Tab-separated table of N, CA, C and O in Angstrom:
chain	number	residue	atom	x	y	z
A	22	UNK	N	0.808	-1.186	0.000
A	22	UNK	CA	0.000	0.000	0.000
A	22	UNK	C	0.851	1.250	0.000
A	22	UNK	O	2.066	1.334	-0.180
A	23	UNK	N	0.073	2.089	0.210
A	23	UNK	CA	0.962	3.806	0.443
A	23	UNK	C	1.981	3.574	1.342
A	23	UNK	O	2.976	4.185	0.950
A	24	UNK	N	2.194	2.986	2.348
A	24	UNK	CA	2.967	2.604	3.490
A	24	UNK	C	3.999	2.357	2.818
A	24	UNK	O	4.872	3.180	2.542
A	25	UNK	N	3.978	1.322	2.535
A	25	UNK	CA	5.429	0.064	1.815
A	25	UNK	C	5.683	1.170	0.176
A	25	UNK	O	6.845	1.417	-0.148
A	26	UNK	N	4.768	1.605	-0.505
A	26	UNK	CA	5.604	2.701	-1.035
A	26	UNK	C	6.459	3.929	-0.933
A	26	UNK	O	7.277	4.421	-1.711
A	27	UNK	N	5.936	4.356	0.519
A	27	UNK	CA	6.829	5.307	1.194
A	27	UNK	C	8.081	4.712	1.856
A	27	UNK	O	9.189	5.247	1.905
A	28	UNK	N	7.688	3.396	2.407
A	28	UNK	CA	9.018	3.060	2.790
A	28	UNK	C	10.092	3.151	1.560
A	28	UNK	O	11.151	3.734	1.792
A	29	UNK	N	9.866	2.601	0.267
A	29	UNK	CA	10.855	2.492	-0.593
A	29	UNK	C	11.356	3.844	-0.850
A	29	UNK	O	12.524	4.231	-0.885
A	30	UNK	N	10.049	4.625	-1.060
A	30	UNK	CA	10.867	6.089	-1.655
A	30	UNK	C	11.962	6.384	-0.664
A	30	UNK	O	12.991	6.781	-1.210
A	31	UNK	N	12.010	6.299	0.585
A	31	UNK	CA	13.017	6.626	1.916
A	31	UNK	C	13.741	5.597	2.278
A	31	UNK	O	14.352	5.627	3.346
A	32	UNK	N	13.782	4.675	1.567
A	32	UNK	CA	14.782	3.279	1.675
A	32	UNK	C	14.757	2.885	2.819
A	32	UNK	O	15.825	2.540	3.324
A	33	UNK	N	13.496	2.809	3.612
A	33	UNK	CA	13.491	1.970	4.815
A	33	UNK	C	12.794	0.504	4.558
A	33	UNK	O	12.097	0.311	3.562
A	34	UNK	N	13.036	-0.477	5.507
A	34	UNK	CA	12.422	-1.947	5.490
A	34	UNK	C	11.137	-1.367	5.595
A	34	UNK	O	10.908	-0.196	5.897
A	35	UNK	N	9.951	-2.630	5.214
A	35	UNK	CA	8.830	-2.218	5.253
A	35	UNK	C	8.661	-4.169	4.935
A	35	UNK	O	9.267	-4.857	4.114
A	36	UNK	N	7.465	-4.631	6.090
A	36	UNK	CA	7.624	-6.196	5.578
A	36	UNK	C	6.811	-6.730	4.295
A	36	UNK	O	6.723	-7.861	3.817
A	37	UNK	N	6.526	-6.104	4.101
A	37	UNK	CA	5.410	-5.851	2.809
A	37	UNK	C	6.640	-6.052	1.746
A	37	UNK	O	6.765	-7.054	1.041
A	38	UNK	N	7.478	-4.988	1.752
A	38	UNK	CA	8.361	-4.479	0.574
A	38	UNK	C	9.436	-5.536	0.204
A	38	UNK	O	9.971	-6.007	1.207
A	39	UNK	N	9.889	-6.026	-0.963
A	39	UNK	CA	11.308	-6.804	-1.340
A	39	UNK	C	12.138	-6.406	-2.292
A	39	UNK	O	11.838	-6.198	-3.467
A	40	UNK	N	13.453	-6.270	-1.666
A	40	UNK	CA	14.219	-5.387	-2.866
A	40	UNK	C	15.509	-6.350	-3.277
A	40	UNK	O	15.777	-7.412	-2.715
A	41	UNK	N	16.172	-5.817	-4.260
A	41	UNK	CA	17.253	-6.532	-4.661
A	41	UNK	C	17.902	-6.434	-5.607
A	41	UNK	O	17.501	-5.379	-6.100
A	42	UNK	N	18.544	-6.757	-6.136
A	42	UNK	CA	19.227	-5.948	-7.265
A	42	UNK	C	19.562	-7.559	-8.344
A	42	UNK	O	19.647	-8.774	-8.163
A	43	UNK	N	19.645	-6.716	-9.309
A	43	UNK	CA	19.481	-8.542	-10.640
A	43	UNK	C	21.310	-8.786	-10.739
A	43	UNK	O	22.246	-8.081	-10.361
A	44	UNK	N	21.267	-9.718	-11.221
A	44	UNK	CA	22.922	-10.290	-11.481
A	44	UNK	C	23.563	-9.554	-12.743
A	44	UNK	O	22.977	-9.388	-13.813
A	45	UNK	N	24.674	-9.198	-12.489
A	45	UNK	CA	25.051	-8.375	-13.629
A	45	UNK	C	25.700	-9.450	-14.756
A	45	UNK	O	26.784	-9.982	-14.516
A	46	UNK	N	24.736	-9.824	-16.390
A	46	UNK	CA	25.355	-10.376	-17.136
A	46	UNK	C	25.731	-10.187	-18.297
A	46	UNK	O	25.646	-11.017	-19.202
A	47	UNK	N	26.316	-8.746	-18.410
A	47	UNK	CA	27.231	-8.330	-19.359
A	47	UNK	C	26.302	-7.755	-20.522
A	47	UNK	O	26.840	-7.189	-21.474
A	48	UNK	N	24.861	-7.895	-20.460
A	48	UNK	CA	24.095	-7.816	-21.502
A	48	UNK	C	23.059	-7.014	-21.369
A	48	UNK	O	22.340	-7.225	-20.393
A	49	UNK	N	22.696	-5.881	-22.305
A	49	UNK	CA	21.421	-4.938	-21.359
A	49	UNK	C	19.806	-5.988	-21.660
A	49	UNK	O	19.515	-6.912	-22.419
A	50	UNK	N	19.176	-5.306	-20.730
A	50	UNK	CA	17.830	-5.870	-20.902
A	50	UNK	C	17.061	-4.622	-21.357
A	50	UNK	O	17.253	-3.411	-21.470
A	51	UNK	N	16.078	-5.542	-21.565
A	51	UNK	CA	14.725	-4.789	-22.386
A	51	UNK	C	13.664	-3.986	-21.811
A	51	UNK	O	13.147	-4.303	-20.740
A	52	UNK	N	13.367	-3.118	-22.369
A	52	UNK	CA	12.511	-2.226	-21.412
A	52	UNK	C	11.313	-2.661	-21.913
A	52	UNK	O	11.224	-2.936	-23.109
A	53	UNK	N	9.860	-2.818	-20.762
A	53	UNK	CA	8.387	-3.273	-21.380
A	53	UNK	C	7.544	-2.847	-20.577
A	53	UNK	O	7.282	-3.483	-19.556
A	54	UNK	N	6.796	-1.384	-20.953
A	54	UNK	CA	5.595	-1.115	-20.150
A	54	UNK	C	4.341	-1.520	-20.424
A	54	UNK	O	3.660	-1.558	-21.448
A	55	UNK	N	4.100	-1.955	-18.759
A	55	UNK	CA	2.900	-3.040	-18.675
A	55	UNK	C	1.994	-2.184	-18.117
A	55	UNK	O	2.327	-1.371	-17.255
A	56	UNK	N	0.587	-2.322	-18.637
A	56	UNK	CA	-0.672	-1.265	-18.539
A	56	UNK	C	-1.600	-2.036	-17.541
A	56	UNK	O	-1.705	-3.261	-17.602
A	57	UNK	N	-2.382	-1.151	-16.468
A	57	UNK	CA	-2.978	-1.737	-15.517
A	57	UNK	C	-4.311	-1.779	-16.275
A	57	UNK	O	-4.674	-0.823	-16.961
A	58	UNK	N	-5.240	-3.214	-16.106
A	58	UNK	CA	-6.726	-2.608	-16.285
A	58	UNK	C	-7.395	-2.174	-14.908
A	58	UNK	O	-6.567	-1.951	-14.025
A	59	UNK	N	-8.418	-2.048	-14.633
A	59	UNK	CA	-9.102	-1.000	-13.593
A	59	UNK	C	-8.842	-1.658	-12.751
A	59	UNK	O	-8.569	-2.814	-13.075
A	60	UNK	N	-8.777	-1.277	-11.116
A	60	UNK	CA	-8.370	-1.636	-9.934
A	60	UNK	C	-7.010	-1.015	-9.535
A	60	UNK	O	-6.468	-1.315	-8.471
A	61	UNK	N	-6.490	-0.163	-10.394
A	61	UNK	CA	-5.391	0.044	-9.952
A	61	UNK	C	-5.251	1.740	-9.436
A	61	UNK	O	-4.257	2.441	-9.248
A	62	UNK	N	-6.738	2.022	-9.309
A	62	UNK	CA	-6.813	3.941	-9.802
A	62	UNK	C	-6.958	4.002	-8.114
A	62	UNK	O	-7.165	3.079	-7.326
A	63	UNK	N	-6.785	5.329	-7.888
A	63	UNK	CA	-7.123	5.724	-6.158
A	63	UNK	C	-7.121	7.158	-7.043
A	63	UNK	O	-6.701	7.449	-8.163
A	64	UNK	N	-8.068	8.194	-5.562
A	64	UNK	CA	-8.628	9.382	-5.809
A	64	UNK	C	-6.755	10.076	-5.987
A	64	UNK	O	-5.683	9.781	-5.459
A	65	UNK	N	-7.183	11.039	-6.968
A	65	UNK	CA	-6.045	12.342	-7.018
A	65	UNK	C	-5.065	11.415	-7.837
A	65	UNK	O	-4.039	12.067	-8.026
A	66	UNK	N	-4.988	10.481	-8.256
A	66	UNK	CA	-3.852	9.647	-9.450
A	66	UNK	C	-4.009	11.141	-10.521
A	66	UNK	O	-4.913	11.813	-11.018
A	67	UNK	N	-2.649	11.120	-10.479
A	67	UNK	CA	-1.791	12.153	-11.333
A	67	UNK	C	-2.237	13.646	-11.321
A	67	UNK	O	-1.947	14.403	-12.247
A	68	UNK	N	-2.921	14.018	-10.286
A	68	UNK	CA	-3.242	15.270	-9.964
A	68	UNK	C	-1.634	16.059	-10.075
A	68	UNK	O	-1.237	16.921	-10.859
A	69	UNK	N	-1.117	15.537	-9.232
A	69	UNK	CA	0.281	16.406	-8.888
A	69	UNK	C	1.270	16.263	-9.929
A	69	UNK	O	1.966	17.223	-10.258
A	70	UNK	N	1.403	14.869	-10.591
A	70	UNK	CA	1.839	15.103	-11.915
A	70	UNK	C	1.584	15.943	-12.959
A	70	UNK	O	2.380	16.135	-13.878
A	71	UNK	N	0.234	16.585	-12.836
A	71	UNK	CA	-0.549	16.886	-13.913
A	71	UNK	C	0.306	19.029	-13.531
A	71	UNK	O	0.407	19.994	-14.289
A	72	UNK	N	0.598	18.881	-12.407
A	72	UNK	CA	0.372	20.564	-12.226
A	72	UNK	C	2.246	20.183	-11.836
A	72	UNK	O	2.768	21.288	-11.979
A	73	UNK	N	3.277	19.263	-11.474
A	73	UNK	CA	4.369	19.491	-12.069
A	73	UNK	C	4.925	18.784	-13.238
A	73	UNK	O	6.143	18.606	-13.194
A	74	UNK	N	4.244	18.305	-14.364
A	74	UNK	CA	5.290	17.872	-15.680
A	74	UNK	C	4.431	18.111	-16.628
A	74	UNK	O	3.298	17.687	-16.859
A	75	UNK	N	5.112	18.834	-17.135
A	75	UNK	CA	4.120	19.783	-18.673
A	75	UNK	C	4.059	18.859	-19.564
A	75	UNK	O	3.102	18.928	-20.335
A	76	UNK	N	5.039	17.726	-19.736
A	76	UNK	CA	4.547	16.713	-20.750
A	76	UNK	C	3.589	15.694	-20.478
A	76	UNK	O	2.928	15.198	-21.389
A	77	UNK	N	3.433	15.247	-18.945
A	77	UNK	CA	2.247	14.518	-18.448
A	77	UNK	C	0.776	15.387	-18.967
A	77	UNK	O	-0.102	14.991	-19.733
A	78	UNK	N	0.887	16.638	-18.271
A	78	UNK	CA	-0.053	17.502	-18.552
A	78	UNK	C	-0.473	17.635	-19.824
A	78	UNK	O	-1.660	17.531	-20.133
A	79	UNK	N	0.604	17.908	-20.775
A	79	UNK	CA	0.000	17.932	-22.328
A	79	UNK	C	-0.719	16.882	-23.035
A	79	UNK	O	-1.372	16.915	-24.078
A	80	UNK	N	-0.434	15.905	-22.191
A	80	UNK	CA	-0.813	14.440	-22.929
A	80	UNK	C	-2.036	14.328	-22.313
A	80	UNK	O	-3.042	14.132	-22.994
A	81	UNK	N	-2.097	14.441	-20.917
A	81	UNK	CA	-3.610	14.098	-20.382
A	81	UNK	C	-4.375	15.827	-20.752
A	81	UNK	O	-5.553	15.688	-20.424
A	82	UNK	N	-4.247	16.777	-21.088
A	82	UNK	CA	-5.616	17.303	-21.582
A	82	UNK	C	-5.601	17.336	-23.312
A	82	UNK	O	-6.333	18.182	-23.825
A	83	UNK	N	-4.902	16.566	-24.105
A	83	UNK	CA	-5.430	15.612	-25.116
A	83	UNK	C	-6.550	14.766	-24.746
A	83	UNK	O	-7.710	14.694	-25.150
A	84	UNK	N	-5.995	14.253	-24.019
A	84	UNK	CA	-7.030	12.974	-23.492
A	84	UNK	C	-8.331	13.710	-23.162
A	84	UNK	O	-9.278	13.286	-23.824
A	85	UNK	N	-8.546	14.426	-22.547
A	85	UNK	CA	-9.537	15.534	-21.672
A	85	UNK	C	-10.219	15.958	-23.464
A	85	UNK	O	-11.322	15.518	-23.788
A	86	UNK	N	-9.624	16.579	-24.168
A	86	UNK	CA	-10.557	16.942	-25.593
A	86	UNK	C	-10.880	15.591	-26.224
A	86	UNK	O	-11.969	15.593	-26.799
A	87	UNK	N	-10.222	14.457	-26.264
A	87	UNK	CA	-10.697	13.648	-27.048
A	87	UNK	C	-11.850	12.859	-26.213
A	87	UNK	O	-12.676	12.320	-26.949
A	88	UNK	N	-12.035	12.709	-24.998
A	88	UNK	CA	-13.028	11.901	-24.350
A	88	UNK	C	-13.981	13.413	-24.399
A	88	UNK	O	-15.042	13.182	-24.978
A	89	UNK	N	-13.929	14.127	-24.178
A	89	UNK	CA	-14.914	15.647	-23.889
A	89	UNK	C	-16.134	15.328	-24.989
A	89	UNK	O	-17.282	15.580	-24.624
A	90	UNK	N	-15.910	14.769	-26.347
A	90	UNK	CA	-17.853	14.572	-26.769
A	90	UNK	C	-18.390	12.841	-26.390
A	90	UNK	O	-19.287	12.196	-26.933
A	91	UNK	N	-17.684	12.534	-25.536
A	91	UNK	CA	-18.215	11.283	-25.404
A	91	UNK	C	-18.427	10.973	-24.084
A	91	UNK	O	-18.730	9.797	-23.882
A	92	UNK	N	-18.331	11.909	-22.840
A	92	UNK	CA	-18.621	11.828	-22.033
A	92	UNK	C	-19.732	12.685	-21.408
A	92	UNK	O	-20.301	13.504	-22.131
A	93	UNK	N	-20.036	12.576	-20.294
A	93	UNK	CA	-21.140	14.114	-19.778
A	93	UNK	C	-20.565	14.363	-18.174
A	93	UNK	O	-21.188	14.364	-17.112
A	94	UNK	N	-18.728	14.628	-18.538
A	94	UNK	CA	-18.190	14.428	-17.132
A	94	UNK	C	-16.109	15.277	-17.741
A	94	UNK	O	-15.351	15.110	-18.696
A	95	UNK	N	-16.105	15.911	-16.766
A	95	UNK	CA	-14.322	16.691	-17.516
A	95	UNK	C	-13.351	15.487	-16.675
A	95	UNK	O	-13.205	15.357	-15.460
A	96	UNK	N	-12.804	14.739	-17.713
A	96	UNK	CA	-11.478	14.368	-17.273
A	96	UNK	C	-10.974	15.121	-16.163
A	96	UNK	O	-10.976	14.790	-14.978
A	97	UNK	N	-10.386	16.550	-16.877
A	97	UNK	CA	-9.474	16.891	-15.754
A	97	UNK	C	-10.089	16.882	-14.450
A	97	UNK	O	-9.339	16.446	-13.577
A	98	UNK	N	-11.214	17.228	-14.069
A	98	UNK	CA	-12.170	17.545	-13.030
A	98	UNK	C	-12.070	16.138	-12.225
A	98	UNK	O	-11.911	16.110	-11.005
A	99	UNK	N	-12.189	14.881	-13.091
A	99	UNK	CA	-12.288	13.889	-12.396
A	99	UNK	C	-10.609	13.860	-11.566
A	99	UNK	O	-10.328	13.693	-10.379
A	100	UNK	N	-10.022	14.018	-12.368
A	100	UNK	CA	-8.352	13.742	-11.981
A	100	UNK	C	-7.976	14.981	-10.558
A	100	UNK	O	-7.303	14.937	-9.528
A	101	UNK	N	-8.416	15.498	-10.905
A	101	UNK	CA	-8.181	16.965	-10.010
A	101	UNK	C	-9.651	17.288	-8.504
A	101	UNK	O	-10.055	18.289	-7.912
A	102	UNK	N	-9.979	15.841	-8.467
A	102	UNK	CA	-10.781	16.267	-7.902
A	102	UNK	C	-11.610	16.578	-7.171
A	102	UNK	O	-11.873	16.328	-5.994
A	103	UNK	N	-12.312	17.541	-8.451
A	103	UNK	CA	-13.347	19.021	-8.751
A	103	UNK	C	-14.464	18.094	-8.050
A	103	UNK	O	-14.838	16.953	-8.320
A	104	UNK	N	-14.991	19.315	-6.709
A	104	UNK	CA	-16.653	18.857	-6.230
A	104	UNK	C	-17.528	18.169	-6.942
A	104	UNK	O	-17.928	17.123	-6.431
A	105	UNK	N	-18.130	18.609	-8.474
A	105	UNK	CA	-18.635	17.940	-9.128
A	105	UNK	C	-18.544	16.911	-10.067
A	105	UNK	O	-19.405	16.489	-10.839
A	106	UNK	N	-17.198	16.508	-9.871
A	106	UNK	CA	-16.564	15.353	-10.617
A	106	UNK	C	-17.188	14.187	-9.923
A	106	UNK	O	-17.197	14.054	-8.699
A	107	UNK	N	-17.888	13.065	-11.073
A	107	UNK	CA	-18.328	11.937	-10.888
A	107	UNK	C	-16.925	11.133	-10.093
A	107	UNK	O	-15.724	11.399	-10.140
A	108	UNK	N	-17.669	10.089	-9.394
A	108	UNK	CA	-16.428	8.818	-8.594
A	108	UNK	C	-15.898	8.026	-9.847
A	108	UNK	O	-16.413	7.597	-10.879
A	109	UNK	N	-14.416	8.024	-9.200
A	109	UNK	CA	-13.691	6.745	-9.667
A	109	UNK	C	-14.578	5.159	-9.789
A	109	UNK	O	-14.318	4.152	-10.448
A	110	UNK	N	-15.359	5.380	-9.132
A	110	UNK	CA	-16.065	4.238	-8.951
A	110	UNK	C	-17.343	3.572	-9.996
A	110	UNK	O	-18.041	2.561	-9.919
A	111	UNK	N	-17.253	4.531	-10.837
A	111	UNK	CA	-18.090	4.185	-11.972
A	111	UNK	C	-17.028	3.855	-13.181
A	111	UNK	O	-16.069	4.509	-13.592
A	112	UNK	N	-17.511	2.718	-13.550
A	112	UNK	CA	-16.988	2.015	-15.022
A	112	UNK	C	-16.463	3.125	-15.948
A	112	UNK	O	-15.304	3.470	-16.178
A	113	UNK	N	-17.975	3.724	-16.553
A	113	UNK	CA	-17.521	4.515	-16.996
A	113	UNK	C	-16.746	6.025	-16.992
A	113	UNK	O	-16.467	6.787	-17.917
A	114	UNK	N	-16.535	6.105	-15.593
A	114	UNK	CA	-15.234	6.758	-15.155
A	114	UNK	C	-13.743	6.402	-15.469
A	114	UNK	O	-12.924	7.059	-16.112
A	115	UNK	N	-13.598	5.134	-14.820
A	115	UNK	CA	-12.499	4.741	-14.402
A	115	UNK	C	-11.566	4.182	-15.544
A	115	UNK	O	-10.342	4.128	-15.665
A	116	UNK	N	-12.800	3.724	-16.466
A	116	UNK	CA	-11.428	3.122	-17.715
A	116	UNK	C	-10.705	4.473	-18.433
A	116	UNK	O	-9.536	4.834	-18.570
A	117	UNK	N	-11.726	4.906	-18.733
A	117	UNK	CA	-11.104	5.845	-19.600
A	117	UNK	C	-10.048	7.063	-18.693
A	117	UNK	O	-9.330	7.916	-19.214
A	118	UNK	N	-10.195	6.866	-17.588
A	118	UNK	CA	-9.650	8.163	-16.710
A	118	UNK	C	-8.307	7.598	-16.781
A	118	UNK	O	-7.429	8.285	-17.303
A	119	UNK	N	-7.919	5.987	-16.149
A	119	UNK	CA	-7.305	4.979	-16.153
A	119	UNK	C	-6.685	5.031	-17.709
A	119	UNK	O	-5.517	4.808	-17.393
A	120	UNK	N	-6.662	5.108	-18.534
A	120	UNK	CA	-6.573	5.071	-19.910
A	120	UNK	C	-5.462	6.075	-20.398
A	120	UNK	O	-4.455	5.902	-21.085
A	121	UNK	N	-6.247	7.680	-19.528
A	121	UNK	CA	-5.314	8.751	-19.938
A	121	UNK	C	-4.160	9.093	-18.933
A	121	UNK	O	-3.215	9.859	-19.118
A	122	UNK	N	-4.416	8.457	-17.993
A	122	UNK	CA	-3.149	8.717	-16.967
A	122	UNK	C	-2.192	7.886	-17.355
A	122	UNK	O	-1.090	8.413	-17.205
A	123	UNK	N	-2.106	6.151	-18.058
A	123	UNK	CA	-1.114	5.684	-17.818
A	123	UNK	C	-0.607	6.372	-19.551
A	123	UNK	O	0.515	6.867	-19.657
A	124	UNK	N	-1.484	6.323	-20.694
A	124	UNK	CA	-0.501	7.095	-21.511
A	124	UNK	C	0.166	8.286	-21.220
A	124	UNK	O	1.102	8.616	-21.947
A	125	UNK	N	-0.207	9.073	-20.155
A	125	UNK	CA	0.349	10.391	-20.427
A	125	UNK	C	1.885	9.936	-19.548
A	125	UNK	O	3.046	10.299	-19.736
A	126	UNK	N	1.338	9.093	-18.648
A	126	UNK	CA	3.140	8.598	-17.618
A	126	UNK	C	3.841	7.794	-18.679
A	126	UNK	O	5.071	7.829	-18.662
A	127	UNK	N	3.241	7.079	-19.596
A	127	UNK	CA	4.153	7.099	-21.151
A	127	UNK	C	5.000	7.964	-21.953
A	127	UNK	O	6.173	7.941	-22.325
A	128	UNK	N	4.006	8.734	-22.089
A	128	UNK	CA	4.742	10.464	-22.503
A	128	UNK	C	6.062	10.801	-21.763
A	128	UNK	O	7.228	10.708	-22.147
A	129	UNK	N	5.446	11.290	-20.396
A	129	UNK	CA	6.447	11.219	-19.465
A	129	UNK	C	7.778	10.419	-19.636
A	129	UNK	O	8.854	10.858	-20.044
A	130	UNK	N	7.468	9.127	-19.229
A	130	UNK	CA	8.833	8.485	-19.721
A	130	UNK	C	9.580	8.760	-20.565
A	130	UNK	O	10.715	9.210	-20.408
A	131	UNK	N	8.941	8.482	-21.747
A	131	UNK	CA	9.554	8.382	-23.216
A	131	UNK	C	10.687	10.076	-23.470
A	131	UNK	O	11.820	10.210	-23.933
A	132	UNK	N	9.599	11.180	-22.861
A	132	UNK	CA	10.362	12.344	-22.998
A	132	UNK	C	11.698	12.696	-21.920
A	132	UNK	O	12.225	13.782	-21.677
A	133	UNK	N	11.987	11.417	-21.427
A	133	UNK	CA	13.109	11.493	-20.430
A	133	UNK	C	14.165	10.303	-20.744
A	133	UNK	O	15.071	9.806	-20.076
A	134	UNK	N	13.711	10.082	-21.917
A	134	UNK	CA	14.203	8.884	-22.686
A	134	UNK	C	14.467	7.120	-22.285
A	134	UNK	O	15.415	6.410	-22.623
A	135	UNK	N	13.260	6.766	-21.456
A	135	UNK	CA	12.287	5.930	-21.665
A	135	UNK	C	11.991	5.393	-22.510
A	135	UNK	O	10.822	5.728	-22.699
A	136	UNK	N	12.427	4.344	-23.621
A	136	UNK	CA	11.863	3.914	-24.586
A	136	UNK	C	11.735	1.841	-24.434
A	136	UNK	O	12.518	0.981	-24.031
A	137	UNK	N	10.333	1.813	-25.001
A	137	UNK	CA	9.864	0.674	-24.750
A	137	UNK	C	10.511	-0.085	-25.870
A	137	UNK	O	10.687	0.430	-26.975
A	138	UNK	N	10.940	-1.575	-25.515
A	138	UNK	CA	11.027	-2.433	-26.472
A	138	UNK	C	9.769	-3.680	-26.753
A	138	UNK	O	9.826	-4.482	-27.685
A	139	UNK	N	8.948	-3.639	-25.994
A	139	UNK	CA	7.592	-3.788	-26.062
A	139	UNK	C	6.468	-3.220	-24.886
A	139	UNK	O	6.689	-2.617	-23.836
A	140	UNK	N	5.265	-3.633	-25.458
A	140	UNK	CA	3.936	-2.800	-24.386
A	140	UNK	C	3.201	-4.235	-24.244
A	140	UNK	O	3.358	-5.193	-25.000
A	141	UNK	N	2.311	-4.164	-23.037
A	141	UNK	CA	1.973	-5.246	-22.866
A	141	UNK	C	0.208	-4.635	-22.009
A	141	UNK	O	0.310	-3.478	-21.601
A	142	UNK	N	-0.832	-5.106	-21.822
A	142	UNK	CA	-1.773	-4.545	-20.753
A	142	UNK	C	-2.765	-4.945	-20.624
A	142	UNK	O	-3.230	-5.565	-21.580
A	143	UNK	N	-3.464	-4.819	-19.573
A	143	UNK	CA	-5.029	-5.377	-19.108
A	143	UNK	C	-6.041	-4.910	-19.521
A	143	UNK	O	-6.118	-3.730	-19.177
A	144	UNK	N	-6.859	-5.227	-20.083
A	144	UNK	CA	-8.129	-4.752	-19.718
A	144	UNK	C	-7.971	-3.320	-20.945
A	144	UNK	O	-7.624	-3.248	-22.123
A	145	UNK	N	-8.410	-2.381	-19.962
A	145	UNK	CA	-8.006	-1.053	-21.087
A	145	UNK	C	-6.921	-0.433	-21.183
A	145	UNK	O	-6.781	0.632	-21.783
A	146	UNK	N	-5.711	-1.293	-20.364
A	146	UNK	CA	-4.359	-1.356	-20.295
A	146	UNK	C	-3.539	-1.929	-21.900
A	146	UNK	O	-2.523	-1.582	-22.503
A	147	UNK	N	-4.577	-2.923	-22.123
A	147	UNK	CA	-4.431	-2.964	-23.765
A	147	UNK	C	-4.462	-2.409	-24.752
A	147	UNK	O	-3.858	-2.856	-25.728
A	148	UNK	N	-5.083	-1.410	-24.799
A	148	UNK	CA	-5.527	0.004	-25.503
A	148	UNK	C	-4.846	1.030	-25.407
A	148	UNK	O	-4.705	1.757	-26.391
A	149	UNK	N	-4.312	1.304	-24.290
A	149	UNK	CA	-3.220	2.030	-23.812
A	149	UNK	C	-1.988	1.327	-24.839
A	149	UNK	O	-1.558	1.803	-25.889
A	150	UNK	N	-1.570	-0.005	-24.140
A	150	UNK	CA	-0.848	0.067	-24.967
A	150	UNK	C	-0.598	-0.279	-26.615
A	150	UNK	O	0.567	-0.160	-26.996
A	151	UNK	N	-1.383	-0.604	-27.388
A	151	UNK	CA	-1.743	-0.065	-28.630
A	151	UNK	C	-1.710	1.032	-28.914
A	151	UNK	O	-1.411	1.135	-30.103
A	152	UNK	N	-1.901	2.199	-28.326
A	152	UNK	CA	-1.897	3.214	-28.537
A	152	UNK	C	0.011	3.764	-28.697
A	152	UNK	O	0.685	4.087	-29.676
A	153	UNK	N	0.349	3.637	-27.116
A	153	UNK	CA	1.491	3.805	-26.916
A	153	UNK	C	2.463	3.475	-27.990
A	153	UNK	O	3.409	4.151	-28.396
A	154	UNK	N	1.956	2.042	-28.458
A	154	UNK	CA	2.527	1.311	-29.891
A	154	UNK	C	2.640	2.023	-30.936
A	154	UNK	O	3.347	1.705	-31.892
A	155	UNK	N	1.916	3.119	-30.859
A	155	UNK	CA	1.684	4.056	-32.137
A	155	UNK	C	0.294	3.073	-33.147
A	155	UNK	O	-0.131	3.522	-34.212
C-alpha cells in the first residue's frame, strides 16, 4: 500500500516491501511497459503530476478533448478532484480516466528517454498500450 511505497521512496524496510538488485550479465535488458486494467486507480492519481510535468499535462488534456464529446463528465475535473466530478467508482469513469493517466506517464517516460522495447496490458491497459505502440 501507500505505506510500503513510502518506505521504498526513503529506503526503509517495510515487511510488505522486497528489494534486490538482478545479477550483472554483461548484456542490457529490455525495457516493457505493462498497462494496468481498472483496480489500480485511487482518488487524485496524477493530480500532482498533472500541475508538475508539462509533458504529463500535455498528454492528459489531449485525453480531456478527445473523451470531452463522449462523455457528460471533464477528465481533468475527475483527476483533479473538482466537487462535481463523478467517482472513480463508476466504469464509466475509471477506464477511460485509467486510460489517460497511464498514456500520459508514457509520454512522461519516453520524454526522459524511456523507450519501450515492447507494451503489454489489461483490460483497457491494452488500448493504452496499442496506442502507446503508435
Amino acid at each position: 500500500g501507500t505505506a510500503t511505497a513510502r518506505a521504498l521512496a526513503e529506503g526503509r524496510p517495510d515487511p510488505l516491501l522486497v528489494t534486490g538488485q538482478t545479477a550483472q550479465t554483461g548484456t542490457d535488458g529490455k525495457t516493457v511497459f505493462v498497462f494496468p486494467g481498472q483496480g489500480a486507480q485511487w482518488a487524485g492519481m496524477g493530480a500532482q503530476l498533472r500541475n508538475t510535468s508539462p509533458v504529463f499535462a500535455a498528454r492528459l488534456n489531449e485525453c480531456a478533448e478527445a473523451l470531452d464529446p463522449y462523455t457528460d463528465w471533464s477528465l481533468i475535473d475527475v483527476i483533479t478532484g473538482a466537487p462535481d466530478a463523478p467517482s472513480l467508482e463508476r466504469v464509466d469513469v475509471v477506464q477511460p480516466a485509467t486510460f489517460a493517466i497511464v498514456i500520459s506517464l508514457a509520454a512522461l517516460w519516453q520524454s526522459v528517454g524511456i523507450h519501450p522495447d515492447a507494451v503489454i496490458g489489461h483490460s483497457q491497459g491494452e488500448i493504452a498500450a496499442a496506442c502507446v505502440a503508435g
